[in-house]
């Protein structure tokens, strides 16, 4: 089969959760149809990260990250940190995350105290430094504290010029986007940018300098318009990329090429045949 004209990377999906919902095959097919030639499947804790490792070993278009989600009720202990470190040595492990802070408090969502979340985040930032990996950061209603923690804990372990990480499912405004750039963080736009009443988010997407945006699905969550209300699939990242292209006054293929190059620089993914990859 010939390679699709436009290639995209879904920088953030949860293939293990899609598999649990019986949607893995559909997820991989949707990606192929939409030209999503690479996917980063995101880990949530030791066990989930290990299952994502298996996913990456099974499918050549899949890479994985090693994470400790802020909803995890305890901070990682020494044994868990060493298990996460072991996973990070895998050749297809491309980042540390998701990690972060979540201050959205609703009954039944999560009940992890801020202090526990901060302990988890700090341990994981150290792990990322030790392994010179980019971080995948979850920030829900916690912008100021996330910026403060990243300022403290990011360091400069990665090569000069390589992004320090990504603010996944970016939910801030143009001011937060500027702070992200200062921290050498890439902003990742999800289906939320296609939702109504997200003017500040759209302004952020329009304001960022070239080379500092990527796109993601967070599948199975947050399907973009026109798929809203269904389980999200990695192929739907094309709808988000097209929406962001419009906001930036670019053609869809132009923006796809740019954002794909940024995603590859972020996670050190190979370029495909015929492209000047790294
Ligand atoms: Zn998240
Ligand atoms: Zn996620």
mmCIF file of N, CA, C and O in Angstrom, residues 128-187:
data_model
loop_
_atom_site.group_PDB
_atom_site.id
_atom_site.type_symbol
_atom_site.label_atom_id
_atom_site.label_comp_id
_atom_site.label_asym_id
_atom_site.label_seq_id
_atom_site.Cartn_x
_atom_site.Cartn_y
_atom_site.Cartn_z
ATOM 1 N N UNK A 128 12.160 11.698 34.786
ATOM 2 C CA UNK A 128 12.324 12.173 33.407
ATOM 3 C C UNK A 128 13.717 12.774 33.211
ATOM 4 O O UNK A 128 14.371 12.544 32.191
ATOM 5 N N UNK A 129 14.166 13.543 34.197
ATOM 6 C CA UNK A 129 15.510 14.130 34.128
ATOM 7 C C UNK A 129 16.565 13.034 34.071
ATOM 8 O O UNK A 129 17.492 13.093 33.256
ATOM 9 N N UNK A 130 16.409 12.035 34.944
ATOM 10 C CA UNK A 130 17.410 10.964 35.017
ATOM 11 C C UNK A 130 17.509 10.209 33.693
ATOM 12 O O UNK A 130 18.577 9.710 33.340
ATOM 13 N N UNK A 131 16.401 10.124 32.975
ATOM 14 C CA UNK A 131 16.403 9.374 31.710
ATOM 15 C C UNK A 131 16.415 10.283 30.488
ATOM 16 O O UNK A 131 16.304 9.797 29.363
ATOM 17 N N UNK A 132 16.528 11.594 30.699
ATOM 18 C CA UNK A 132 16.556 12.565 29.593
ATOM 19 C C UNK A 132 15.380 12.371 28.636
ATOM 20 O O UNK A 132 15.547 12.376 27.416
ATOM 21 N N UNK A 133 14.174 12.189 29.214
ATOM 22 C CA UNK A 133 12.969 12.000 28.396
ATOM 23 C C UNK A 133 12.057 13.224 28.501
ATOM 24 O O UNK A 133 12.001 13.877 29.538
ATOM 25 N N UNK A 134 11.310 13.501 27.447
ATOM 26 C CA UNK A 134 10.304 14.580 27.525
ATOM 27 C C UNK A 134 9.149 14.163 28.434
ATOM 28 O O UNK A 134 8.885 12.975 28.596
ATOM 29 N N UNK A 135 8.482 15.164 29.005
ATOM 30 C CA UNK A 135 7.364 14.876 29.907
ATOM 31 C C UNK A 135 6.029 15.161 29.205
ATOM 32 O O UNK A 135 5.924 16.073 28.383
ATOM 33 N N UNK A 136 5.026 14.363 29.542
ATOM 34 C CA UNK A 136 3.662 14.542 29.030
ATOM 35 C C UNK A 136 2.822 14.971 30.224
ATOM 36 O O UNK A 136 2.581 14.177 31.139
ATOM 37 N N UNK A 137 2.405 16.239 30.214
ATOM 38 C CA UNK A 137 1.818 16.838 31.412
ATOM 39 C C UNK A 137 0.315 17.030 31.276
ATOM 40 O O UNK A 137 -0.173 17.609 30.299
ATOM 41 N N UNK A 138 -0.392 16.522 32.285
ATOM 42 C CA UNK A 138 -1.842 16.695 32.422
ATOM 43 C C UNK A 138 -2.064 17.865 33.371
ATOM 44 O O UNK A 138 -1.602 17.843 34.509
ATOM 45 N N UNK A 139 -2.750 18.894 32.893
ATOM 46 C CA UNK A 139 -3.004 20.101 33.692
ATOM 47 C C UNK A 139 -4.486 20.420 33.588
ATOM 48 O O UNK A 139 -4.951 20.910 32.570
ATOM 49 N N UNK A 140 -5.217 20.115 34.653
ATOM 50 C CA UNK A 140 -6.641 20.471 34.633
ATOM 51 C C UNK A 140 -6.908 21.436 35.781
ATOM 52 O O UNK A 140 -6.734 21.081 36.950
ATOM 53 N N UNK A 141 -7.274 22.664 35.420
ATOM 54 C CA UNK A 141 -7.566 23.717 36.405
ATOM 55 C C UNK A 141 -6.411 23.957 37.367
ATOM 56 O O UNK A 141 -6.630 24.312 38.527
ATOM 57 N N UNK A 142 -5.182 23.750 36.907
ATOM 58 C CA UNK A 142 -4.027 23.845 37.808
ATOM 59 C C UNK A 142 -2.874 24.603 37.150
ATOM 60 O O UNK A 142 -1.703 24.369 37.461
ATOM 61 N N UNK A 143 -3.197 25.538 36.234
ATOM 62 C CA UNK A 143 -2.163 26.160 35.407
ATOM 63 C C UNK A 143 -0.999 26.727 36.218
ATOM 64 O O UNK A 143 0.167 26.435 35.924
ATOM 65 N N UNK A 144 -1.302 27.564 37.227
ATOM 66 C CA UNK A 144 -0.220 28.268 37.936
ATOM 67 C C UNK A 144 0.699 27.278 38.648
ATOM 68 O O UNK A 144 1.931 27.402 38.585
ATOM 69 N N UNK A 145 0.118 26.279 39.312
ATOM 70 C CA UNK A 145 0.945 25.310 40.027
ATOM 71 C C UNK A 145 1.740 24.436 39.055
ATOM 72 O O UNK A 145 2.880 24.063 39.336
ATOM 73 N N UNK A 146 1.153 24.099 37.917
ATOM 74 C CA UNK A 146 1.883 23.293 36.931
ATOM 75 C C UNK A 146 3.098 24.074 36.423
ATOM 76 O O UNK A 146 4.212 23.538 36.359
ATOM 77 N N UNK A 147 2.892 25.340 36.104
ATOM 78 C CA UNK A 147 4.019 26.162 35.634
ATOM 79 C C UNK A 147 5.105 26.230 36.714
ATOM 80 O O UNK A 147 6.297 26.053 36.429
ATOM 81 N N UNK A 148 4.703 26.441 37.976
ATOM 82 C CA UNK A 148 5.686 26.530 39.065
ATOM 83 C C UNK A 148 6.456 25.219 39.212
ATOM 84 O O UNK A 148 7.684 25.230 39.366
ATOM 85 N N UNK A 149 5.766 24.090 39.141
ATOM 86 C CA UNK A 149 6.441 22.792 39.290
ATOM 87 C C UNK A 149 7.388 22.531 38.114
ATOM 88 O O UNK A 149 8.474 21.974 38.292
ATOM 89 N N UNK A 150 6.983 22.924 36.916
ATOM 90 C CA UNK A 150 7.848 22.691 35.747
ATOM 91 C C UNK A 150 9.078 23.596 35.816
ATOM 92 O O UNK A 150 10.187 23.180 35.465
ATOM 93 N N UNK A 151 8.873 24.837 36.261
ATOM 94 C CA UNK A 151 10.009 25.746 36.414
ATOM 95 C C UNK A 151 11.057 25.142 37.331
ATOM 96 O O UNK A 151 12.253 25.215 37.066
ATOM 97 N N UNK A 152 10.569 24.513 38.386
ATOM 98 C CA UNK A 152 11.443 23.922 39.401
ATOM 99 C C UNK A 152 12.084 22.626 38.890
ATOM 100 O O UNK A 152 13.258 22.391 39.101
ATOM 101 N N UNK A 153 11.285 21.789 38.233
ATOM 102 C CA UNK A 153 11.689 20.393 38.036
ATOM 103 C C UNK A 153 12.079 19.977 36.632
ATOM 104 O O UNK A 153 12.433 18.820 36.408
ATOM 105 N N UNK A 154 12.033 20.889 35.655
ATOM 106 C CA UNK A 154 12.301 20.437 34.283
ATOM 107 C C UNK A 154 13.776 20.222 33.995
ATOM 108 O O UNK A 154 14.150 19.256 33.350
ATOM 109 N N UNK A 155 14.627 21.136 34.428
ATOM 110 C CA UNK A 155 16.046 20.982 34.163
ATOM 111 C C UNK A 155 16.364 21.003 32.679
ATOM 112 O O UNK A 155 15.508 21.352 31.870
ATOM 113 N N UNK A 156 17.561 20.619 32.330
ATOM 114 C CA UNK A 156 18.003 20.719 30.931
ATOM 115 C C UNK A 156 18.647 19.424 30.469
ATOM 116 O O UNK A 156 19.629 19.421 29.749
ATOM 117 N N UNK A 157 18.035 18.291 30.872
ATOM 118 C CA UNK A 157 18.653 17.006 30.550
ATOM 119 C C UNK A 157 18.564 16.667 29.065
ATOM 120 O O UNK A 157 19.371 15.911 28.547
ATOM 121 N N UNK A 158 17.585 17.234 28.371
ATOM 122 C CA UNK A 158 17.454 16.895 26.942
ATOM 123 C C UNK A 158 18.400 17.750 26.107
ATOM 124 O O UNK A 158 18.837 18.810 26.530
ATOM 125 N N UNK A 159 18.646 17.283 24.905
ATOM 126 C CA UNK A 159 19.520 18.007 23.969
ATOM 127 C C UNK A 159 19.038 19.433 23.777
ATOM 128 O O UNK A 159 17.845 19.694 23.762
ATOM 129 N N UNK A 160 19.973 20.307 23.588
ATOM 130 C CA UNK A 160 19.676 21.698 23.217
ATOM 131 C C UNK A 160 18.702 21.690 22.037
ATOM 132 O O UNK A 160 18.906 20.989 21.054
ATOM 133 N N UNK A 161 17.625 22.451 22.163
ATOM 134 C CA UNK A 161 16.686 22.545 21.039
ATOM 135 C C UNK A 161 15.544 21.554 21.087
ATOM 136 O O UNK A 161 14.505 21.798 20.506
ATOM 137 N N UNK A 162 15.723 20.421 21.771
ATOM 138 C CA UNK A 162 14.622 19.455 21.861
ATOM 139 C C UNK A 162 13.613 19.954 22.891
ATOM 140 O O UNK A 162 14.001 20.441 23.947
ATOM 141 N N UNK A 163 12.302 19.858 22.590
ATOM 142 C CA UNK A 163 11.315 20.295 23.579
ATOM 143 C C UNK A 163 11.475 19.533 24.894
ATOM 144 O O UNK A 163 11.857 18.367 24.905
ATOM 145 N N UNK A 164 11.177 20.225 26.008
ATOM 146 C CA UNK A 164 11.256 19.581 27.327
ATOM 147 C C UNK A 164 10.072 18.656 27.555
ATOM 148 O O UNK A 164 10.128 17.760 28.392
ATOM 149 N N UNK A 165 8.998 18.894 26.812
ATOM 150 C CA UNK A 165 7.812 18.067 26.977
ATOM 151 C C UNK A 165 6.610 18.718 26.348
ATOM 152 O O UNK A 165 6.747 19.642 25.540
ATOM 153 N N UNK A 166 5.441 18.247 26.774
ATOM 154 C CA UNK A 166 4.199 18.705 26.149
ATOM 155 C C UNK A 166 3.129 18.915 27.221
ATOM 156 O O UNK A 166 3.009 18.132 28.160
ATOM 157 N N UNK A 167 2.401 20.025 27.087
ATOM 158 C CA UNK A 167 1.187 20.227 27.889
ATOM 159 C C UNK A 167 0.068 19.569 27.098
ATOM 160 O O UNK A 167 -0.368 20.102 26.072
ATOM 161 N N UNK A 168 -0.358 18.393 27.551
ATOM 162 C CA UNK A 168 -1.331 17.637 26.775
ATOM 163 C C UNK A 168 -2.738 18.188 27.005
ATOM 164 O O UNK A 168 -3.024 18.751 28.054
ATOM 165 N N UNK A 169 -3.594 18.035 25.986
ATOM 166 C CA UNK A 169 -4.950 18.574 26.027
ATOM 167 C C UNK A 169 -4.914 20.006 26.554
ATOM 168 O O UNK A 169 -5.579 20.342 27.538
ATOM 169 N N UNK A 170 -4.140 20.825 25.881
ATOM 170 C CA UNK A 170 -3.921 22.206 26.336
ATOM 171 C C UNK A 170 -5.274 22.878 26.597
ATOM 172 O O UNK A 170 -6.175 22.836 25.750
ATOM 173 N N UNK A 171 -5.393 23.515 27.759
ATOM 174 C CA UNK A 171 -6.688 24.095 28.134
ATOM 175 C C UNK A 171 -6.546 25.533 28.615
ATOM 176 O O UNK A 171 -7.451 26.067 29.246
ATOM 177 N N UNK A 172 -5.393 26.153 28.300
ATOM 178 C CA UNK A 172 -5.168 27.510 28.770
ATOM 179 C C UNK A 172 -5.489 28.548 27.714
ATOM 180 O O UNK A 172 -6.167 28.279 26.723
ATOM 181 N N UNK A 173 -4.978 29.764 27.950
ATOM 182 C CA UNK A 173 -5.173 30.868 27.008
ATOM 183 C C UNK A 173 -3.808 31.242 26.395
ATOM 184 O O UNK A 173 -2.815 30.543 26.599
ATOM 185 N N UNK A 174 -3.794 32.363 25.658
ATOM 186 C CA UNK A 174 -2.556 32.752 24.982
ATOM 187 C C UNK A 174 -1.440 33.052 25.988
ATOM 188 O O UNK A 174 -0.266 32.809 25.706
ATOM 189 N N UNK A 175 -1.798 33.549 27.178
ATOM 190 C CA UNK A 175 -0.774 33.846 28.185
ATOM 191 C C UNK A 175 -0.096 32.561 28.668
ATOM 192 O O UNK A 175 1.138 32.504 28.815
ATOM 193 N N UNK A 176 -0.880 31.513 28.900
ATOM 194 C CA UNK A 176 -0.289 30.233 29.315
ATOM 195 C C UNK A 176 0.560 29.650 28.178
ATOM 196 O O UNK A 176 1.628 29.071 28.415
ATOM 197 N N UNK A 177 0.096 29.820 26.947
ATOM 198 C CA UNK A 177 0.853 29.326 25.797
ATOM 199 C C UNK A 177 2.230 29.992 25.749
ATOM 200 O O UNK A 177 3.247 29.334 25.482
ATOM 201 N N UNK A 178 2.282 31.285 26.058
ATOM 202 C CA UNK A 178 3.560 31.999 26.075
ATOM 203 C C UNK A 178 4.475 31.446 27.172
ATOM 204 O O UNK A 178 5.677 31.263 26.963
ATOM 205 N N UNK A 179 3.891 31.164 28.333
ATOM 206 C CA UNK A 179 4.694 30.575 29.417
ATOM 207 C C UNK A 179 5.207 29.194 29.028
ATOM 208 O O UNK A 179 6.339 28.828 29.354
ATOM 209 N N UNK A 180 4.386 28.437 28.318
ATOM 210 C CA UNK A 180 4.805 27.108 27.871
ATOM 211 C C UNK A 180 6.026 27.214 26.957
ATOM 212 O O UNK A 180 6.999 26.470 27.115
ATOM 213 N N UNK A 181 5.969 28.148 26.021
ATOM 214 C CA UNK A 181 7.092 28.319 25.086
ATOM 215 C C UNK A 181 8.366 28.664 25.861
ATOM 216 O O UNK A 181 9.446 28.128 25.592
ATOM 217 N N UNK A 182 8.216 29.540 26.851
ATOM 218 C CA UNK A 182 9.378 29.926 27.669
ATOM 219 C C UNK A 182 9.971 28.705 28.371
ATOM 220 O O UNK A 182 11.187 28.604 28.545
ATOM 221 N N UNK A 183 9.144 27.744 28.749
ATOM 222 C CA UNK A 183 9.611 26.528 29.431
ATOM 223 C C UNK A 183 10.045 25.442 28.440
ATOM 224 O O UNK A 183 10.298 24.311 28.836
ATOM 225 N N UNK A 184 10.091 25.779 27.147
ATOM 226 C CA UNK A 184 10.425 24.816 26.085
ATOM 227 C C UNK A 184 9.411 23.662 26.045
ATOM 228 O O UNK A 184 9.744 22.525 25.718
ATOM 229 N N UNK A 185 8.161 23.974 26.395
ATOM 230 C CA UNK A 185 7.095 22.980 26.324
ATOM 231 C C UNK A 185 6.281 23.210 25.050
ATOM 232 O O UNK A 185 5.996 24.347 24.679
ATOM 233 N N UNK A 186 5.914 22.125 24.411
ATOM 234 C CA UNK A 186 5.028 22.161 23.251
ATOM 235 C C UNK A 186 3.589 22.117 23.780
ATOM 236 O O UNK A 186 3.332 21.531 24.831
ATOM 237 N N UNK A 187 2.649 22.747 23.079
ATOM 238 C CA UNK A 187 1.237 22.680 23.470
ATOM 239 C C UNK A 187 0.509 21.706 22.548
ATOM 240 O O UNK A 187 0.619 21.820 21.324
#
